[in-house]
Amino acid sequence: MPELGEVEYYRKQWDAGLRKKVTRVELHGKARVLRETDGEELGRLLTGAVLKGSEASGKQMIFRFDTGWLGVHLGMTGELRLESGGHEPGKHDHVVLFQKGRALVFRDARQFGRVRFHAGESEPEWWTRRAPDVLSEDFSEEAVRKFLARRKGAPIKAVLLMQERFPGIGNWMADEVLWRAKIAPTKKAGSLEPAETHSVWTESRFVCREALRIIGTDWSDPPDAWLMNHRWRDGGHCPRCGMELKRAEIGGRTTCWCTRCQK
DNA sequence: CAACCTGTTCGCCA
DNA sequence: ATGGCGAACAGGTT
């Protein structure tokens, strides 16, 4: 599920544990989500550690403890939950940090998500080397133009999903950006007019800003005037012109767009 | 039972 | 070396 706004929403679920000590760590032994992370070290160093702060960037999150850093990526089905101190971990609760009176839970059925740990004071390189946020200065029109030129042969839909330039944008956000920019998702990235590239830039920023404001706050629904609320229903209609929306697989993902508005 | 899924990574090929 | 694509990952839901 999680794209930019949802990730921010989940990050805040653990805010209740800020400045509090972890009393116990429960891990699911061979969970794929840990990948190369040493679960034994994670459990040992986080037991007794205090949660000092957290940050989200794109689809990634980092939680800072006084003994190290916990990185979280939610993949397709991951979620962060706040549970009671008596929480009995379910079969998909791969990482559970117990505190006095609460439990901070990472749950992920499909295990495409990932949890990693980095011991010590200094930020891990997998965090410092992440892509610049869409809402940062570094996400310039020039940077977008260069990126589309380099990926000139790929459909623009597929390019918008590339986290190295559009961190946080996922399937529905990419469709939303292209719908607002009035660009067909099948169009090759290298064939966009300068005005279209400009639109990809500004609409990416708009959709990210609004997703954070609307979904990131309390998981409210975006307005009905957004494509997002119409894209999964069979026979959904374009909220701008009323045309029946088209669905097809582009860039390996189900894509929804308006063939009348988007050229 | 089969198809589908808001993500990433890998291997193959051009 | 670089870019583009399809498969694989795993399990719940429709």
Short mmCIF file of C-alpha atoms (C1' of nucleotides) in Angstrom, two decimals:
data_model
loop_
_atom_site.label_atom_id
_atom_site.label_comp_id
_atom_site.label_asym_id
_atom_site.label_seq_id
_atom_site.Cartn_x
_atom_site.Cartn_y
_atom_site.Cartn_z
CA MET A 1 0.00 0.00 0.00
CA PRO A 2 2.45 2.60 1.08
CA GLU A 3 3.54 5.53 -1.03
CA LEU A 4 4.76 8.92 0.20
CA GLY A 5 1.73 9.99 2.25
CA GLU A 6 1.05 6.57 3.70
CA VAL A 7 4.69 6.20 4.74
CA GLU A 8 4.49 9.49 6.64
CA TYR A 9 1.28 8.34 8.29
CA TYR A 10 2.90 5.09 9.41
CA ARG A 11 6.03 6.86 10.64
CA LYS A 12 3.94 8.82 13.10
CA GLN A 13 2.34 5.69 14.52
CA TRP A 14 5.50 5.18 16.53
CA ASP A 15 5.60 8.76 17.88
CA ALA A 16 3.97 7.53 21.09
CA GLY A 17 7.24 5.78 21.83
CA LEU A 18 9.47 8.86 21.55
CA ARG A 19 11.82 9.47 24.49
CA LYS A 20 10.82 6.09 25.91
CA LYS A 21 12.96 3.06 26.54
CA VAL A 22 12.56 -0.26 24.74
CA THR A 23 12.19 -2.97 27.34
CA ARG A 24 12.09 -6.00 25.07
CA VAL A 25 12.53 -6.84 21.40
CA GLU A 26 10.73 -9.69 19.71
CA LEU A 27 11.78 -10.80 16.23
CA HIS A 28 10.49 -13.42 13.91
CA GLY A 29 13.52 -15.53 13.44
CA LYS A 30 14.07 -16.11 9.78
CA ALA A 31 11.87 -13.35 8.46
CA ARG A 32 12.87 -12.31 4.97
CA VAL A 33 12.37 -8.65 5.95
CA LEU A 34 15.66 -8.64 7.87
CA ARG A 35 17.65 -9.66 4.78
CA GLU A 36 21.35 -9.29 5.66
CA THR A 37 20.62 -7.50 8.94
CA ASP A 38 21.93 -9.23 12.03
CA GLY A 39 18.79 -9.82 14.08
CA GLU A 40 20.74 -10.82 17.14
CA GLU A 41 22.59 -7.50 17.17
CA LEU A 42 19.40 -5.55 16.50
CA GLY A 43 17.70 -7.17 19.46
CA ARG A 44 20.67 -6.76 21.77
CA LEU A 45 21.33 -3.09 20.97
CA LEU A 46 17.71 -1.97 20.92
CA THR A 47 16.87 -3.61 24.23
CA GLY A 48 17.17 -0.77 26.72
CA ALA A 49 17.60 1.84 23.97
CA VAL A 50 15.60 5.09 23.89
CA LEU A 51 13.77 6.18 20.73
CA LYS A 52 15.10 9.67 20.02
CA GLY A 53 13.44 10.63 16.73
CA SER A 54 12.36 9.54 13.27
CA GLU A 55 12.30 10.75 9.71
CA ALA A 56 10.67 9.70 6.46
CA SER A 57 12.06 10.28 3.00
CA GLY A 58 10.34 8.89 -0.05
CA LYS A 59 9.22 5.41 0.89
CA GLN A 60 11.96 4.98 3.48
CA MET A 61 11.97 5.69 7.17
CA ILE A 62 14.66 5.85 9.81
CA PHE A 63 14.22 5.63 13.58
CA ARG A 64 17.04 6.97 15.68
CA PHE A 65 17.86 5.31 18.98
CA ASP A 66 20.65 6.17 21.38
CA THR A 67 22.41 2.97 20.37
CA GLY A 68 21.82 2.95 16.61
CA TRP A 69 19.49 3.41 13.68
CA LEU A 70 16.53 1.34 12.55
CA GLY A 71 15.66 1.62 8.85
CA VAL A 72 12.22 0.61 7.61
CA HIS A 73 10.83 0.12 4.11
CA LEU A 74 7.24 -1.05 3.96
CA GLY A 75 7.37 -2.74 0.57
CA MET A 76 3.94 -3.63 -0.75
CA THR A 77 2.07 -4.64 2.41
CA GLY A 78 4.12 -3.41 5.34
CA GLU A 79 2.71 -1.27 8.14
CA LEU A 80 3.83 0.24 11.40
CA ARG A 81 1.37 -0.12 14.24
CA LEU A 82 1.00 1.01 17.80
CA GLU A 83 -0.26 -1.79 20.03
CA SER A 84 -0.77 -2.29 23.74
CA GLY A 85 1.94 -3.50 26.09
CA GLY A 86 0.31 -6.91 26.19
CA HIS A 87 0.42 -7.35 22.44
CA GLU A 88 0.72 -10.94 21.28
CA PRO A 89 2.70 -10.78 18.03
CA GLY A 90 0.83 -12.31 15.11
CA LYS A 91 2.49 -14.37 12.43
CA HIS A 92 3.34 -11.33 10.29
CA ASP A 93 4.60 -9.15 13.15
CA HIS A 94 8.27 -9.50 12.29
CA VAL A 95 9.70 -6.82 14.56
CA VAL A 96 8.06 -5.81 17.85
CA LEU A 97 9.63 -3.24 20.18
CA PHE A 98 7.98 -3.39 23.58
CA GLN A 99 7.99 -0.35 25.81
CA LYS A 100 6.24 0.22 29.12
CA GLY A 101 2.54 0.08 28.24
CA ARG A 102 2.91 -0.13 24.45
CA ALA A 103 4.37 -2.10 21.57
CA LEU A 104 5.79 -0.67 18.34
CA VAL A 105 5.06 -3.20 15.63
CA PHE A 106 6.37 -3.76 12.10
CA ARG A 107 3.91 -6.03 10.32
CA ASP A 108 4.26 -7.22 6.73
CA ALA A 109 2.39 -10.18 5.26
CA ARG A 110 4.17 -10.40 1.93
CA GLN A 111 7.60 -9.51 3.30
CA PHE A 112 8.60 -7.30 0.39
CA GLY A 113 9.37 -4.75 3.06
CA ARG A 114 12.67 -4.47 4.86
CA VAL A 115 14.04 -3.64 8.28
CA ARG A 116 17.69 -2.88 8.86
CA PHE A 117 19.87 -1.83 11.71
CA HIS A 118 23.02 0.23 11.92
CA ALA A 119 24.88 0.46 15.22
CA GLY A 120 26.52 3.62 16.49
CA GLU A 121 26.39 7.39 16.35
CA SER A 122 26.88 8.12 12.66
CA GLU A 123 24.05 7.96 10.13
CA PRO A 124 24.18 4.81 8.00
CA GLU A 125 25.26 5.30 4.41
CA TRP A 126 22.00 3.76 3.14
CA TRP A 127 20.27 6.78 4.66
CA THR A 128 22.72 9.55 3.79
CA ARG A 129 22.89 8.38 0.18
CA ARG A 130 19.16 8.31 -0.46
CA ALA A 131 17.65 10.26 -3.37
CA PRO A 132 16.68 13.90 -2.73
CA ASP A 133 13.04 14.42 -1.83
CA VAL A 134 10.62 15.58 -4.50
CA LEU A 135 9.77 18.54 -2.26
CA SER A 136 13.42 19.57 -1.82
CA GLU A 137 15.45 22.17 -3.72
CA ASP A 138 17.41 19.43 -5.44
CA PHE A 139 14.30 18.24 -7.25
CA SER A 140 14.65 20.93 -9.90
CA GLU A 141 13.04 21.17 -13.32
CA GLU A 142 16.53 20.77 -14.74
CA ALA A 143 17.08 17.55 -12.80
CA VAL A 144 13.78 16.16 -14.09
CA ARG A 145 14.57 17.19 -17.65
CA LYS A 146 17.95 15.45 -17.53
CA PHE A 147 16.47 12.33 -16.02
CA LEU A 148 13.75 12.05 -18.67
CA ALA A 149 16.40 12.53 -21.35
CA ARG A 150 18.48 9.69 -19.94
CA ARG A 151 15.43 7.42 -19.74
CA LYS A 152 14.17 8.56 -23.11
CA GLY A 153 13.11 5.13 -24.36
CA ALA A 154 10.96 4.11 -21.39
CA PRO A 155 7.28 4.99 -20.99
CA ILE A 156 6.90 8.05 -18.76
CA LYS A 157 4.79 5.99 -16.36
CA ALA A 158 7.71 3.63 -15.73
CA VAL A 159 10.09 6.58 -15.27
CA LEU A 160 7.89 8.17 -12.61
CA LEU A 161 8.18 4.96 -10.59
CA MET A 162 11.99 5.22 -10.42
CA GLN A 163 12.84 6.04 -6.82
CA GLU A 164 16.28 7.42 -7.70
CA ARG A 165 14.57 10.54 -9.06
CA PHE A 166 10.96 10.38 -7.85
CA PRO A 167 11.29 8.97 -4.33
CA GLY A 168 7.95 8.25 -2.71
CA ILE A 169 5.96 8.16 -5.92
CA GLY A 170 4.26 4.81 -6.44
CA ASN A 171 1.64 3.43 -8.73
CA TRP A 172 -1.35 5.57 -7.88
CA MET A 173 0.70 8.76 -7.48
CA ALA A 174 2.35 8.27 -10.87
CA ASP A 175 -1.07 7.91 -12.49
CA GLU A 176 -2.27 11.00 -10.62
CA VAL A 177 0.71 13.07 -11.80
CA LEU A 178 0.23 12.06 -15.43
CA TRP A 179 -3.51 12.65 -15.29
CA ARG A 180 -2.96 16.16 -13.94
CA ALA A 181 -0.19 16.81 -16.47
CA LYS A 182 -2.46 15.47 -19.27
CA ILE A 183 0.22 13.11 -20.56
CA ALA A 184 -0.52 9.57 -21.75
CA PRO A 185 1.38 7.05 -19.58
CA THR A 186 2.56 5.19 -22.68
CA LYS A 187 4.41 8.21 -24.05
CA LYS A 188 8.18 7.78 -24.20
CA ALA A 189 9.95 9.93 -21.62
CA GLY A 190 12.21 11.36 -24.33
CA SER A 191 9.31 12.54 -26.47
CA LEU A 192 7.84 15.02 -23.99
CA GLU A 193 7.60 18.67 -25.00
CA PRO A 194 9.35 21.15 -22.67
CA ALA A 195 5.95 22.27 -21.38
CA GLU A 196 5.08 18.65 -20.59
CA THR A 197 8.34 18.13 -18.74
CA HIS A 198 7.54 21.26 -16.78
CA SER A 199 4.15 19.79 -15.90
CA VAL A 200 5.67 16.50 -14.75
CA TRP A 201 7.91 18.53 -12.45
CA THR A 202 5.20 20.77 -10.98
CA GLU A 203 2.52 18.08 -10.72
CA SER A 204 4.95 15.70 -9.03
CA ARG A 205 5.51 18.35 -6.40
CA PHE A 206 1.82 19.08 -6.11
CA VAL A 207 0.79 15.45 -5.67
CA CYS A 208 3.57 14.81 -3.15
CA ARG A 209 2.71 17.93 -1.16
CA GLU A 210 -1.00 17.12 -1.07
CA ALA A 211 -0.45 13.43 -0.33
CA LEU A 212 1.62 14.39 2.71
CA ARG A 213 -0.94 16.93 3.84
CA ILE A 214 -4.05 14.81 3.32
CA ILE A 215 -2.95 11.19 3.74
CA GLY A 216 0.16 11.75 5.83
CA THR A 217 -1.78 13.54 8.53
CA ASP A 218 -4.64 11.17 9.29
CA TRP A 219 -5.10 9.04 6.16
CA SER A 220 -7.97 11.17 4.89
CA ASP A 221 -9.26 10.54 1.40
CA PRO A 222 -8.06 12.88 -1.33
CA PRO A 223 -10.88 14.89 -2.94
CA ASP A 224 -13.18 13.20 -5.44
CA ALA A 225 -11.72 15.52 -8.06
CA TRP A 226 -8.58 13.39 -7.93
CA LEU A 227 -8.09 10.45 -10.27
CA MET A 228 -7.13 8.25 -7.33
CA ASN A 229 -10.68 7.81 -6.11
CA HIS A 230 -11.86 6.52 -9.47
CA ARG A 231 -9.02 4.40 -10.72
CA TRP A 232 -9.82 1.03 -9.19
CA ARG A 233 -13.50 0.82 -9.76
CA ASP A 234 -14.41 -1.05 -12.89
CA GLY A 235 -16.01 1.43 -15.18
CA GLY A 236 -14.59 4.41 -13.29
CA HIS A 237 -14.94 7.77 -15.02
CA CYS A 238 -12.54 10.67 -15.45
CA PRO A 239 -13.37 13.24 -12.77
CA ARG A 240 -12.48 16.00 -15.22
CA CYS A 241 -14.29 15.09 -18.44
CA GLY A 242 -16.47 12.09 -17.57
CA MET A 243 -14.87 9.73 -20.09
CA GLU A 244 -14.64 6.12 -19.02
CA LEU A 245 -11.14 5.50 -17.71
CA LYS A 246 -8.83 3.05 -19.43
CA ARG A 247 -6.76 0.47 -17.63
CA ALA A 248 -3.76 -1.43 -18.96
CA GLU A 249 -0.40 -2.69 -17.80
CA ILE A 250 2.39 -0.19 -18.45
CA GLY A 251 5.85 -0.34 -16.98
CA GLY A 252 4.87 -3.61 -15.37
CA ARG A 253 2.08 -2.02 -13.31
CA THR A 254 -1.64 -1.63 -13.70
CA THR A 255 -2.12 1.87 -15.04
CA CYS A 256 -5.26 3.95 -15.26
CA TRP A 257 -5.72 7.02 -17.41
CA CYS A 258 -8.14 9.10 -19.43
CA THR A 259 -7.64 8.67 -23.17
CA ARG A 260 -9.48 11.92 -23.85
CA CYS A 261 -7.57 14.16 -21.43
CA GLN A 262 -4.14 12.54 -21.69
CA LYS A 263 -2.25 12.72 -24.99
"C1'" DC B 1 -9.36 -22.05 -8.46
"C1'" DA B 2 -7.35 -18.17 -10.80
"C1'" DA B 3 -6.19 -13.58 -11.10
"C1'" DC B 4 -4.78 -9.54 -8.88
"C1'" DC B 5 -1.93 -6.41 -5.88
"C1'" DT B 6 -0.13 1.40 -3.77
"C1'" DG B 7 7.41 -2.37 -4.53
"C1'" DT B 8 12.07 -3.60 -5.43
"C1'" DT B 9 15.75 -6.39 -7.36
"C1'" DC B 10 17.90 -9.45 -10.43
"C1'" DG B 11 19.24 -11.45 -14.73
"C1'" DC B 12 18.95 -11.23 -19.56
"C1'" DC B 13 19.27 -8.86 -23.70
"C1'" DA B 14 20.03 -4.89 -26.90
"C1'" DA C 1 28.72 0.40 -19.52
"C1'" DT C 2 23.92 1.65 -19.83
"C1'" DG C 3 19.04 1.19 -20.38
"C1'" DG C 4 14.66 -1.49 -20.70
"C1'" DC C 5 12.00 -5.39 -19.66
"C1'" DG C 6 10.07 -9.47 -17.49
"C1'" DA C 7 10.32 -12.57 -13.74
"C1'" DA C 8 10.70 -13.44 -8.99
"C1'" DC C 9 9.81 -12.64 -4.28
"C1'" DA C 10 5.04 -14.32 -0.58
"C1'" DG C 11 0.69 -14.36 0.92
"C1'" DG C 12 -3.79 -12.28 1.37
"C1'" DT C 13 -7.94 -10.86 -1.17
"C1'" DT C 14 -11.42 -10.91 -4.82
#
